[in-house]
Each structure stands twice: as structure tokens, then as C-alpha cells.
């Protein structure tokens, strides 16, 4: 999965296959930028501060965020040092057309110091392992000659494993957990916050969520490695557990976070200056991001913070 996605993001245009929240409405990036600005104040306004984004895609979220930050909190704009975590050379070049930043390959490569990290639809692209409960015991799925081969293994460390009925699939996202562990260690030691947005359940559950998109349509995940986009649901509860040392807030539904942060009034204000058709499209975009039956419930937001910091905006009980 790691190698297939590395090839995919290096060679293909992912936005031909799927659309993400920042590409749906500029207000998404703007309000996440203002979220970061408020968190920066909660951290005691450190200068310098690293503002990082993991998997920035076309750079749209960050461009919208920086515009809102410059307009509303110039002191944060002056203090921030932009870092982008991106492995795809192709996407780095596209990001460089819009953003001036320092690029790194991994979260672990970020320099020390106060950090605010944003990640939207990044963790779902990271590799998972799958375990199947067979009648004879647990088996792990491997890929051999474009087919799954299940080999006996120990029970996976997952809360749903002990009671999993035969046929259940359990997924472990080690790469995502390792990032959460890194952030936890960092935020245990000093000021910082991360906002992770992605799709997946609020509680760790059994289930096969591996999916592939090719030319915008569901495809067989094993059929065309590097040509289809591979994703899996993000296990937010596991991430919160892995981020030991940090305070975890949420996960809460994305719709709740965006609504609390002012998605609708902000979209409304912006719509007033637009032609009717564009105004209708902007308000529909807000609904697409926030309504439970659209992206508002499947997508979740988890915040990880230094434990002495205030609850970040939108995560109040
Ligand atoms: N956040 C963007 C793009 C999501 S697509 C948006 O919301 O539109 C996933 C992004 O993560 C792409 O930029 C991809 O190149 C990057 N990516 C995928 N796997 C990665 C990895 N292992 N390390 C770093 N970046 C990765």
C-alpha cells in the first residue's frame, strides 16, 4: 500500500480521482487558518512558530489559511515558519507555485520548537495491515502476485480483536499511529497542537475499509498498483491512544467543528459579494462539508495538544 501510493502520488493527478474539502470551498482553509491563529495565542504566541501541513495536495488549504491569517492576525503571519510534509516530487512542485515553504518528507523531520500542524485527508493514504479472524485463529493478509494470501499470526493489538467473530477483518494503521506517537512525545515536552481531519469511525471497530479509486470510480485495490488511489478509514481512537503525553480532544464530527468555527456565517458573508449562481454554489459547498448525510459525519476532527494548553476552538464540550 505504501509503495503503490508513493507511485500513485508521484505520477498521477489525485484530484482527477477525488475531491477534498479545501477544493470544495475556500472557507474550509480560511477557518482552519484562523483555528491555528487562535491556538497560537493559546500557546502564548511563540515567535518563531512552525506552521506545518502534512500532505498538502495542491496547497489550496494552506493558501486559503495564510490569506485569512494575514488579514486577521498579522503577528502570527510574521511569526510562522511554513513547513510542508510531502513525499511526492510532482505535488511539491505544484505546492511551490503557490507557497514558499520548507519541505520535509516526514513529521519526524520537522525542526524542534513550538508547532502547529494541520492534516486533511493525509492519514487515510498511509498503509495499513489487515488481519482476518479465521476459524483456526488469526491470519494476516499479505499480497502475493496481485492476490491476498492469509498467513497465520498472533492476535492483533486491537480492542475489537478479542470478541471478533469468524470472518472479521481488523485493520492496524501503524504509520498513522507512529505519527501520533511522535506528536504525543513532542507535545508532552513543549507547546504545540495538531488538527487531524479525515474519514473514519469515532471508536475502533472491526471492518475492511481498504478502498481504491481509479479514474474517479471504485476499483479493485489489488488490480492496478500505482494507478489507483488506495485509502483506508482512520482509526481516531487508536491515534488518540498512541499520542500518549498529549491531550487529545475529540474526535468530533467535522460538521460540528466547522459549524462551531463559523462555516455558515462566513460562507454567507462571502456569498453576498458573488453572482447568484456562485453564491448558491458556495452555500451548497458549506452544506456538503458540514451536513451529516454528506461529509459532516463520516469525516472527523481530532486535536492533539500540549496538556497545559486551553481546549482548542471548536472542541469545547
Ligand atoms: N490535504 C490535501 C491532499 C490530500 S491527498 C487536500 O485536502 O486536498 C494526500 C496528500 O498526502 C498528497 O499531497 C500526497 O502526496 C501526500 N502523501 C501521501 N502519502 C504520503 C506520505 N507517506 N508522506 C508524505 N506525504 C504523503
PDB file of N, CA, C and O in Angstrom, residues 173-228:
ATOM      1  N   UNK A 173      -3.295   0.642  11.511  1.00  0.00           N
ATOM      2  CA  UNK A 173      -2.568   1.658  10.732  1.00  0.00           C
ATOM      3  C   UNK A 173      -1.317   2.084  11.482  1.00  0.00           C
ATOM      4  O   UNK A 173      -1.333   3.057  12.229  1.00  0.00           O
ATOM      5  N   UNK A 174      -0.248   1.320  11.275  1.00  0.00           N
ATOM      6  CA  UNK A 174       0.974   1.592  12.051  1.00  0.00           C
ATOM      7  C   UNK A 174       1.610   2.926  11.708  1.00  0.00           C
ATOM      8  O   UNK A 174       2.117   3.624  12.578  1.00  0.00           O
ATOM      9  N   UNK A 175       1.587   3.287  10.431  1.00  0.00           N
ATOM     10  CA  UNK A 175       2.241   4.545  10.018  1.00  0.00           C
ATOM     11  C   UNK A 175       1.538   5.737  10.663  1.00  0.00           C
ATOM     12  O   UNK A 175       2.183   6.654  11.189  1.00  0.00           O
ATOM     13  N   UNK A 176       0.214   5.705  10.676  1.00  0.00           N
ATOM     14  CA  UNK A 176      -0.540   6.817  11.286  1.00  0.00           C
ATOM     15  C   UNK A 176      -0.305   6.850  12.793  1.00  0.00           C
ATOM     16  O   UNK A 176      -0.136   7.912  13.392  1.00  0.00           O
ATOM     17  N   UNK A 177      -0.273   5.660  13.409  1.00  0.00           N
ATOM     18  CA  UNK A 177      -0.045   5.615  14.860  1.00  0.00           C
ATOM     19  C   UNK A 177       1.337   6.137  15.210  1.00  0.00           C
ATOM     20  O   UNK A 177       1.520   6.779  16.250  1.00  0.00           O
ATOM     21  N   UNK A 178       2.302   5.826  14.368  1.00  0.00           N
ATOM     22  CA  UNK A 178       3.659   6.274  14.655  1.00  0.00           C
ATOM     23  C   UNK A 178       3.749   7.810  14.577  1.00  0.00           C
ATOM     24  O   UNK A 178       4.448   8.448  15.374  1.00  0.00           O
ATOM     25  N   UNK A 179       2.992   8.407  13.656  1.00  0.00           N
ATOM     26  CA  UNK A 179       2.948   9.876  13.588  1.00  0.00           C
ATOM     27  C   UNK A 179       2.292  10.435  14.852  1.00  0.00           C
ATOM     28  O   UNK A 179       2.775  11.403  15.446  1.00  0.00           O
ATOM     29  N   UNK A 180       1.200   9.805  15.290  1.00  0.00           N
ATOM     30  CA  UNK A 180       0.525  10.260  16.517  1.00  0.00           C
ATOM     31  C   UNK A 180       1.470  10.136  17.714  1.00  0.00           C
ATOM     32  O   UNK A 180       1.505  11.007  18.588  1.00  0.00           O
ATOM     33  N   UNK A 181       2.245   9.043  17.750  1.00  0.00           N
ATOM     34  CA  UNK A 181       3.212   8.840  18.849  1.00  0.00           C
ATOM     35  C   UNK A 181       4.249   9.967  18.834  1.00  0.00           C
ATOM     36  O   UNK A 181       4.569  10.541  19.876  1.00  0.00           O
ATOM     37  N   UNK A 182       4.761  10.298  17.654  1.00  0.00           N
ATOM     38  CA  UNK A 182       5.745  11.385  17.518  1.00  0.00           C
ATOM     39  C   UNK A 182       5.161  12.711  18.017  1.00  0.00           C
ATOM     40  O   UNK A 182       5.808  13.456  18.755  1.00  0.00           O
ATOM     41  N   UNK A 183       3.908  12.976  17.624  1.00  0.00           N
ATOM     42  CA  UNK A 183       3.281  14.237  18.050  1.00  0.00           C
ATOM     43  C   UNK A 183       3.059  14.233  19.560  1.00  0.00           C
ATOM     44  O   UNK A 183       3.253  15.248  20.233  1.00  0.00           O
ATOM     45  N   UNK A 184       2.658  13.092  20.105  1.00  0.00           N
ATOM     46  CA  UNK A 184       2.444  12.982  21.545  1.00  0.00           C
ATOM     47  C   UNK A 184       3.717  13.298  22.315  1.00  0.00           C
ATOM     48  O   UNK A 184       3.691  14.057  23.290  1.00  0.00           O
ATOM     49  N   UNK A 185       4.831  12.721  21.864  1.00  0.00           N
ATOM     50  CA  UNK A 185       6.112  12.972  22.546  1.00  0.00           C
ATOM     51  C   UNK A 185       6.483  14.445  22.459  1.00  0.00           C
ATOM     52  O   UNK A 185       6.946  15.055  23.407  1.00  0.00           O
ATOM     53  N   UNK A 186       6.270  15.012  21.305  1.00  0.00           N
ATOM     54  CA  UNK A 186       6.600  16.417  21.089  1.00  0.00           C
ATOM     55  C   UNK A 186       5.763  17.331  21.967  1.00  0.00           C
ATOM     56  O   UNK A 186       6.273  18.244  22.616  1.00  0.00           O
ATOM     57  N   UNK A 187       4.452  17.064  22.017  1.00  0.00           N
ATOM     58  CA  UNK A 187       3.553  17.948  22.766  1.00  0.00           C
ATOM     59  C   UNK A 187       3.630  17.680  24.268  1.00  0.00           C
ATOM     60  O   UNK A 187       3.213  18.511  25.074  1.00  0.00           O
ATOM     61  N   UNK A 188       4.152  16.514  24.666  1.00  0.00           N
ATOM     62  CA  UNK A 188       4.381  16.275  26.098  1.00  0.00           C
ATOM     63  C   UNK A 188       5.497  17.191  26.579  1.00  0.00           C
ATOM     64  O   UNK A 188       5.511  17.647  27.717  1.00  0.00           O
ATOM     65  N   UNK A 189       6.442  17.470  25.683  1.00  0.00           N
ATOM     66  CA  UNK A 189       7.645  18.212  26.061  1.00  0.00           C
ATOM     67  C   UNK A 189       7.502  19.718  25.915  1.00  0.00           C
ATOM     68  O   UNK A 189       8.215  20.480  26.575  1.00  0.00           O
ATOM     69  N   UNK A 190       6.600  20.196  25.073  1.00  0.00           N
ATOM     70  CA  UNK A 190       6.532  21.638  24.850  1.00  0.00           C
ATOM     71  C   UNK A 190       5.271  22.035  24.126  1.00  0.00           C
ATOM     72  O   UNK A 190       4.462  21.172  23.757  1.00  0.00           O
ATOM     73  N   UNK A 191       5.075  23.351  23.892  1.00  0.00           N
ATOM     74  CA  UNK A 191       3.829  23.823  23.303  1.00  0.00           C
ATOM     75  C   UNK A 191       3.628  23.300  21.880  1.00  0.00           C
ATOM     76  O   UNK A 191       4.586  23.144  21.123  1.00  0.00           O
ATOM     77  N   UNK A 192       2.382  23.046  21.546  1.00  0.00           N
ATOM     78  CA  UNK A 192       2.105  22.586  20.198  1.00  0.00           C
ATOM     79  C   UNK A 192       0.687  22.060  20.085  1.00  0.00           C
ATOM     80  O   UNK A 192       0.019  21.799  21.088  1.00  0.00           O
ATOM     81  N   UNK A 193       0.233  21.929  18.852  1.00  0.00           N
ATOM     82  CA  UNK A 193      -1.100  21.391  18.591  1.00  0.00           C
ATOM     83  C   UNK A 193      -1.148  20.840  17.180  1.00  0.00           C
ATOM     84  O   UNK A 193      -0.443  21.332  16.291  1.00  0.00           O
ATOM     85  N   UNK A 194      -1.974  19.812  17.002  1.00  0.00           N
ATOM     86  CA  UNK A 194      -2.196  19.242  15.673  1.00  0.00           C
ATOM     87  C   UNK A 194      -3.685  19.081  15.470  1.00  0.00           C
ATOM     88  O   UNK A 194      -4.412  18.721  16.399  1.00  0.00           O
ATOM     89  N   UNK A 195      -4.141  19.385  14.265  1.00  0.00           N
ATOM     90  CA  UNK A 195      -5.540  19.177  13.902  1.00  0.00           C
ATOM     91  C   UNK A 195      -5.575  18.180  12.751  1.00  0.00           C
ATOM     92  O   UNK A 195      -5.056  18.460  11.666  1.00  0.00           O
ATOM     93  N   UNK A 196      -6.154  17.003  13.035  1.00  0.00           N
ATOM     94  CA  UNK A 196      -6.173  15.915  12.062  1.00  0.00           C
ATOM     95  C   UNK A 196      -7.608  15.701  11.595  1.00  0.00           C
ATOM     96  O   UNK A 196      -8.495  15.408  12.407  1.00  0.00           O
ATOM     97  N   UNK A 197      -7.838  15.889  10.293  1.00  0.00           N
ATOM     98  CA  UNK A 197      -9.180  15.714   9.730  1.00  0.00           C
ATOM     99  C   UNK A 197      -9.141  14.584   8.715  1.00  0.00           C
ATOM    100  O   UNK A 197      -8.258  14.559   7.839  1.00  0.00           O
ATOM    101  N   UNK A 198     -10.083  13.675   8.833  1.00  0.00           N
ATOM    102  CA  UNK A 198     -10.105  12.550   7.907  1.00  0.00           C
ATOM    103  C   UNK A 198     -11.404  11.782   8.084  1.00  0.00           C
ATOM    104  O   UNK A 198     -12.218  12.154   8.918  1.00  0.00           O
ATOM    105  N   UNK A 199     -11.566  10.700   7.309  1.00  0.00           N
ATOM    106  CA  UNK A 199     -12.786   9.924   7.491  1.00  0.00           C
ATOM    107  C   UNK A 199     -12.479   8.614   8.191  1.00  0.00           C
ATOM    108  O   UNK A 199     -11.428   8.018   8.010  1.00  0.00           O
ATOM    109  N   UNK A 200     -13.459   8.229   9.016  1.00  0.00           N
ATOM    110  CA  UNK A 200     -13.319   7.007   9.790  1.00  0.00           C
ATOM    111  C   UNK A 200     -14.243   7.077  10.980  1.00  0.00           C
ATOM    112  O   UNK A 200     -14.803   8.127  11.280  1.00  0.00           O
ATOM    113  N   UNK A 201     -14.372   5.936  11.690  1.00  0.00           N
ATOM    114  CA  UNK A 201     -15.287   5.892  12.829  1.00  0.00           C
ATOM    115  C   UNK A 201     -14.679   6.566  14.052  1.00  0.00           C
ATOM    116  O   UNK A 201     -13.462   6.725  14.136  1.00  0.00           O
ATOM    117  N   UNK A 202     -15.526   6.976  15.004  1.00  0.00           N
ATOM    118  CA  UNK A 202     -15.035   7.605  16.235  1.00  0.00           C
ATOM    119  C   UNK A 202     -14.418   6.560  17.160  1.00  0.00           C
ATOM    120  O   UNK A 202     -13.477   6.843  17.888  1.00  0.00           O
ATOM    121  N   UNK A 203     -14.954   5.328  17.144  1.00  0.00           N
ATOM    122  CA  UNK A 203     -14.444   4.253  18.001  1.00  0.00           C
ATOM    123  C   UNK A 203     -13.780   3.189  17.137  1.00  0.00           C
ATOM    124  O   UNK A 203     -14.262   2.896  16.048  1.00  0.00           O
ATOM    125  N   UNK A 204     -12.708   2.576  17.675  1.00  0.00           N
ATOM    126  CA  UNK A 204     -12.055   1.479  16.951  1.00  0.00           C
ATOM    127  C   UNK A 204     -13.059   0.350  16.721  1.00  0.00           C
ATOM    128  O   UNK A 204     -13.678  -0.111  17.673  1.00  0.00           O
ATOM    129  N   UNK A 205     -13.218  -0.064  15.482  1.00  0.00           N
ATOM    130  CA  UNK A 205     -14.172  -1.127  15.180  1.00  0.00           C
ATOM    131  C   UNK A 205     -13.577  -2.077  14.153  1.00  0.00           C
ATOM    132  O   UNK A 205     -12.639  -1.722  13.443  1.00  0.00           O
ATOM    133  N   UNK A 206     -14.142  -3.301  14.084  1.00  0.00           N
ATOM    134  CA  UNK A 206     -13.711  -4.236  13.051  1.00  0.00           C
ATOM    135  C   UNK A 206     -14.290  -3.792  11.712  1.00  0.00           C
ATOM    136  O   UNK A 206     -15.300  -3.087  11.680  1.00  0.00           O
ATOM    137  N   UNK A 207     -13.651  -4.198  10.628  1.00  0.00           N
ATOM    138  CA  UNK A 207     -14.209  -3.901   9.303  1.00  0.00           C
ATOM    139  C   UNK A 207     -13.112  -3.664   8.277  1.00  0.00           C
ATOM    140  O   UNK A 207     -12.047  -3.174   8.613  1.00  0.00           O
ATOM    141  N   UNK A 208     -13.412  -4.077   7.052  1.00  0.00           N
ATOM    142  CA  UNK A 208     -12.465  -3.909   5.942  1.00  0.00           C
ATOM    143  C   UNK A 208     -12.791  -2.586   5.249  1.00  0.00           C
ATOM    144  O   UNK A 208     -13.831  -2.459   4.620  1.00  0.00           O
ATOM    145  N   UNK A 209     -11.909  -1.586   5.401  1.00  0.00           N
ATOM    146  CA  UNK A 209     -12.199  -0.271   4.817  1.00  0.00           C
ATOM    147  C   UNK A 209     -11.258   0.075   3.672  1.00  0.00           C
ATOM    148  O   UNK A 209     -11.302   1.184   3.148  1.00  0.00           O
ATOM    149  N   UNK A 210     -10.391  -0.880   3.290  1.00  0.00           N
ATOM    150  CA  UNK A 210      -9.458  -0.601   2.194  1.00  0.00           C
ATOM    151  C   UNK A 210     -10.252  -0.354   0.922  1.00  0.00           C
ATOM    152  O   UNK A 210     -11.116  -1.150   0.553  1.00  0.00           O
ATOM    153  N   UNK A 211      -9.989   0.776   0.272  1.00  0.00           N
ATOM    154  CA  UNK A 211     -10.677   1.016  -0.990  1.00  0.00           C
ATOM    155  C   UNK A 211      -9.766   1.686  -2.000  1.00  0.00           C
ATOM    156  O   UNK A 211      -8.800   2.352  -1.644  1.00  0.00           O
ATOM    157  N   UNK A 212     -10.111   1.472  -3.254  1.00  0.00           N
ATOM    158  CA  UNK A 212      -9.326   2.042  -4.339  1.00  0.00           C
ATOM    159  C   UNK A 212     -10.231   2.870  -5.233  1.00  0.00           C
ATOM    160  O   UNK A 212     -11.395   2.528  -5.436  1.00  0.00           O
ATOM    161  N   UNK A 213      -9.684   3.990  -5.720  1.00  0.00           N
ATOM    162  CA  UNK A 213     -10.382   4.805  -6.700  1.00  0.00           C
ATOM    163  C   UNK A 213      -9.493   4.919  -7.928  1.00  0.00           C
ATOM    164  O   UNK A 213      -8.329   5.298  -7.829  1.00  0.00           O
ATOM    165  N   UNK A 214     -10.065   4.582  -9.063  1.00  0.00           N
ATOM    166  CA  UNK A 214      -9.333   4.718 -10.321  1.00  0.00           C
ATOM    167  C   UNK A 214     -10.212   5.489 -11.300  1.00  0.00           C
ATOM    168  O   UNK A 214     -11.366   5.104 -11.500  1.00  0.00           O
ATOM    169  N   UNK A 215      -9.661   6.554 -11.870  1.00  0.00           N
ATOM    170  CA  UNK A 215     -10.443   7.442 -12.732  1.00  0.00           C
ATOM    171  C   UNK A 215     -11.747   7.860 -12.058  1.00  0.00           C
ATOM    172  O   UNK A 215     -12.807   7.916 -12.689  1.00  0.00           O
ATOM    173  N   UNK A 216     -11.642   8.112 -10.746  1.00  0.00           N
ATOM    174  CA  UNK A 216     -12.796   8.604 -10.018  1.00  0.00           C
ATOM    175  C   UNK A 216     -13.824   7.542  -9.656  1.00  0.00           C
ATOM    176  O   UNK A 216     -14.856   7.849  -9.084  1.00  0.00           O
ATOM    177  N   UNK A 217     -13.545   6.280  -9.983  1.00  0.00           N
ATOM    178  CA  UNK A 217     -14.527   5.207  -9.703  1.00  0.00           C
ATOM    179  C   UNK A 217     -13.917   4.137  -8.810  1.00  0.00           C
ATOM    180  O   UNK A 217     -12.723   3.876  -8.891  1.00  0.00           O
ATOM    181  N   UNK A 218     -14.760   3.488  -7.971  1.00  0.00           N
ATOM    182  CA  UNK A 218     -14.253   2.398  -7.132  1.00  0.00           C
ATOM    183  C   UNK A 218     -13.602   1.312  -7.990  1.00  0.00           C
ATOM    184  O   UNK A 218     -14.103   0.992  -9.073  1.00  0.00           O
ATOM    185  N   UNK A 219     -12.479   0.785  -7.510  1.00  0.00           N
ATOM    186  CA  UNK A 219     -11.748  -0.223  -8.280  1.00  0.00           C
ATOM    187  C   UNK A 219     -11.259  -1.304  -7.323  1.00  0.00           C
ATOM    188  O   UNK A 219     -11.304  -1.142  -6.104  1.00  0.00           O
ATOM    189  N   UNK A 220     -10.775  -2.415  -7.888  1.00  0.00           N
ATOM    190  CA  UNK A 220     -10.183  -3.486  -7.093  1.00  0.00           C
ATOM    191  C   UNK A 220      -8.828  -2.980  -6.551  1.00  0.00           C
ATOM    192  O   UNK A 220      -7.956  -2.596  -7.333  1.00  0.00           O
ATOM    193  N   UNK A 221      -8.647  -2.971  -5.222  1.00  0.00           N
ATOM    194  CA  UNK A 221      -7.419  -2.398  -4.649  1.00  0.00           C
ATOM    195  C   UNK A 221      -6.137  -3.078  -5.135  1.00  0.00           C
ATOM    196  O   UNK A 221      -5.069  -2.471  -5.100  1.00  0.00           O
ATOM    197  N   UNK A 222      -6.229  -4.324  -5.572  1.00  0.00           N
ATOM    198  CA  UNK A 222      -5.007  -5.038  -5.980  1.00  0.00           C
ATOM    199  C   UNK A 222      -4.781  -4.997  -7.483  1.00  0.00           C
ATOM    200  O   UNK A 222      -3.746  -5.442  -7.973  1.00  0.00           O
ATOM    201  N   UNK A 223      -5.751  -4.462  -8.233  1.00  0.00           N
ATOM    202  CA  UNK A 223      -5.703  -4.617  -9.693  1.00  0.00           C
ATOM    203  C   UNK A 223      -4.635  -3.762 -10.361  1.00  0.00           C
ATOM    204  O   UNK A 223      -3.946  -4.223 -11.255  1.00  0.00           O
ATOM    205  N   UNK A 224      -4.466  -2.515  -9.926  1.00  0.00           N
ATOM    206  CA  UNK A 224      -3.556  -1.642 -10.673  1.00  0.00           C
ATOM    207  C   UNK A 224      -2.735  -0.787  -9.707  1.00  0.00           C
ATOM    208  O   UNK A 224      -3.001   0.395  -9.564  1.00  0.00           O
ATOM    209  N   UNK A 225      -1.754  -1.426  -9.037  1.00  0.00           N
ATOM    210  CA  UNK A 225      -0.972  -0.665  -8.056  1.00  0.00           C
ATOM    211  C   UNK A 225      -0.287   0.545  -8.684  1.00  0.00           C
ATOM    212  O   UNK A 225       0.286   0.440  -9.765  1.00  0.00           O
ATOM    213  N   UNK A 226      -0.405   1.706  -8.027  1.00  0.00           N
ATOM    214  CA  UNK A 226       0.230   2.917  -8.536  1.00  0.00           C
ATOM    215  C   UNK A 226      -0.655   3.695  -9.491  1.00  0.00           C
ATOM    216  O   UNK A 226      -0.358   4.834  -9.824  1.00  0.00           O
ATOM    217  N   UNK A 227      -1.744   3.082  -9.931  1.00  0.00           N
ATOM    218  CA  UNK A 227      -2.643   3.750 -10.874  1.00  0.00           C
ATOM    219  C   UNK A 227      -3.928   4.172 -10.164  1.00  0.00           C
ATOM    220  O   UNK A 227      -4.536   5.181 -10.496  1.00  0.00           O
ATOM    221  N   UNK A 228      -4.320   3.381  -9.157  1.00  0.00           N
ATOM    222  CA  UNK A 228      -5.498   3.725  -8.349  1.00  0.00           C
ATOM    223  C   UNK A 228      -5.033   4.320  -7.024  1.00  0.00           C
ATOM    224  O   UNK A 228      -3.949   4.015  -6.538  1.00  0.00           O
TER     225      UNK A 228
END
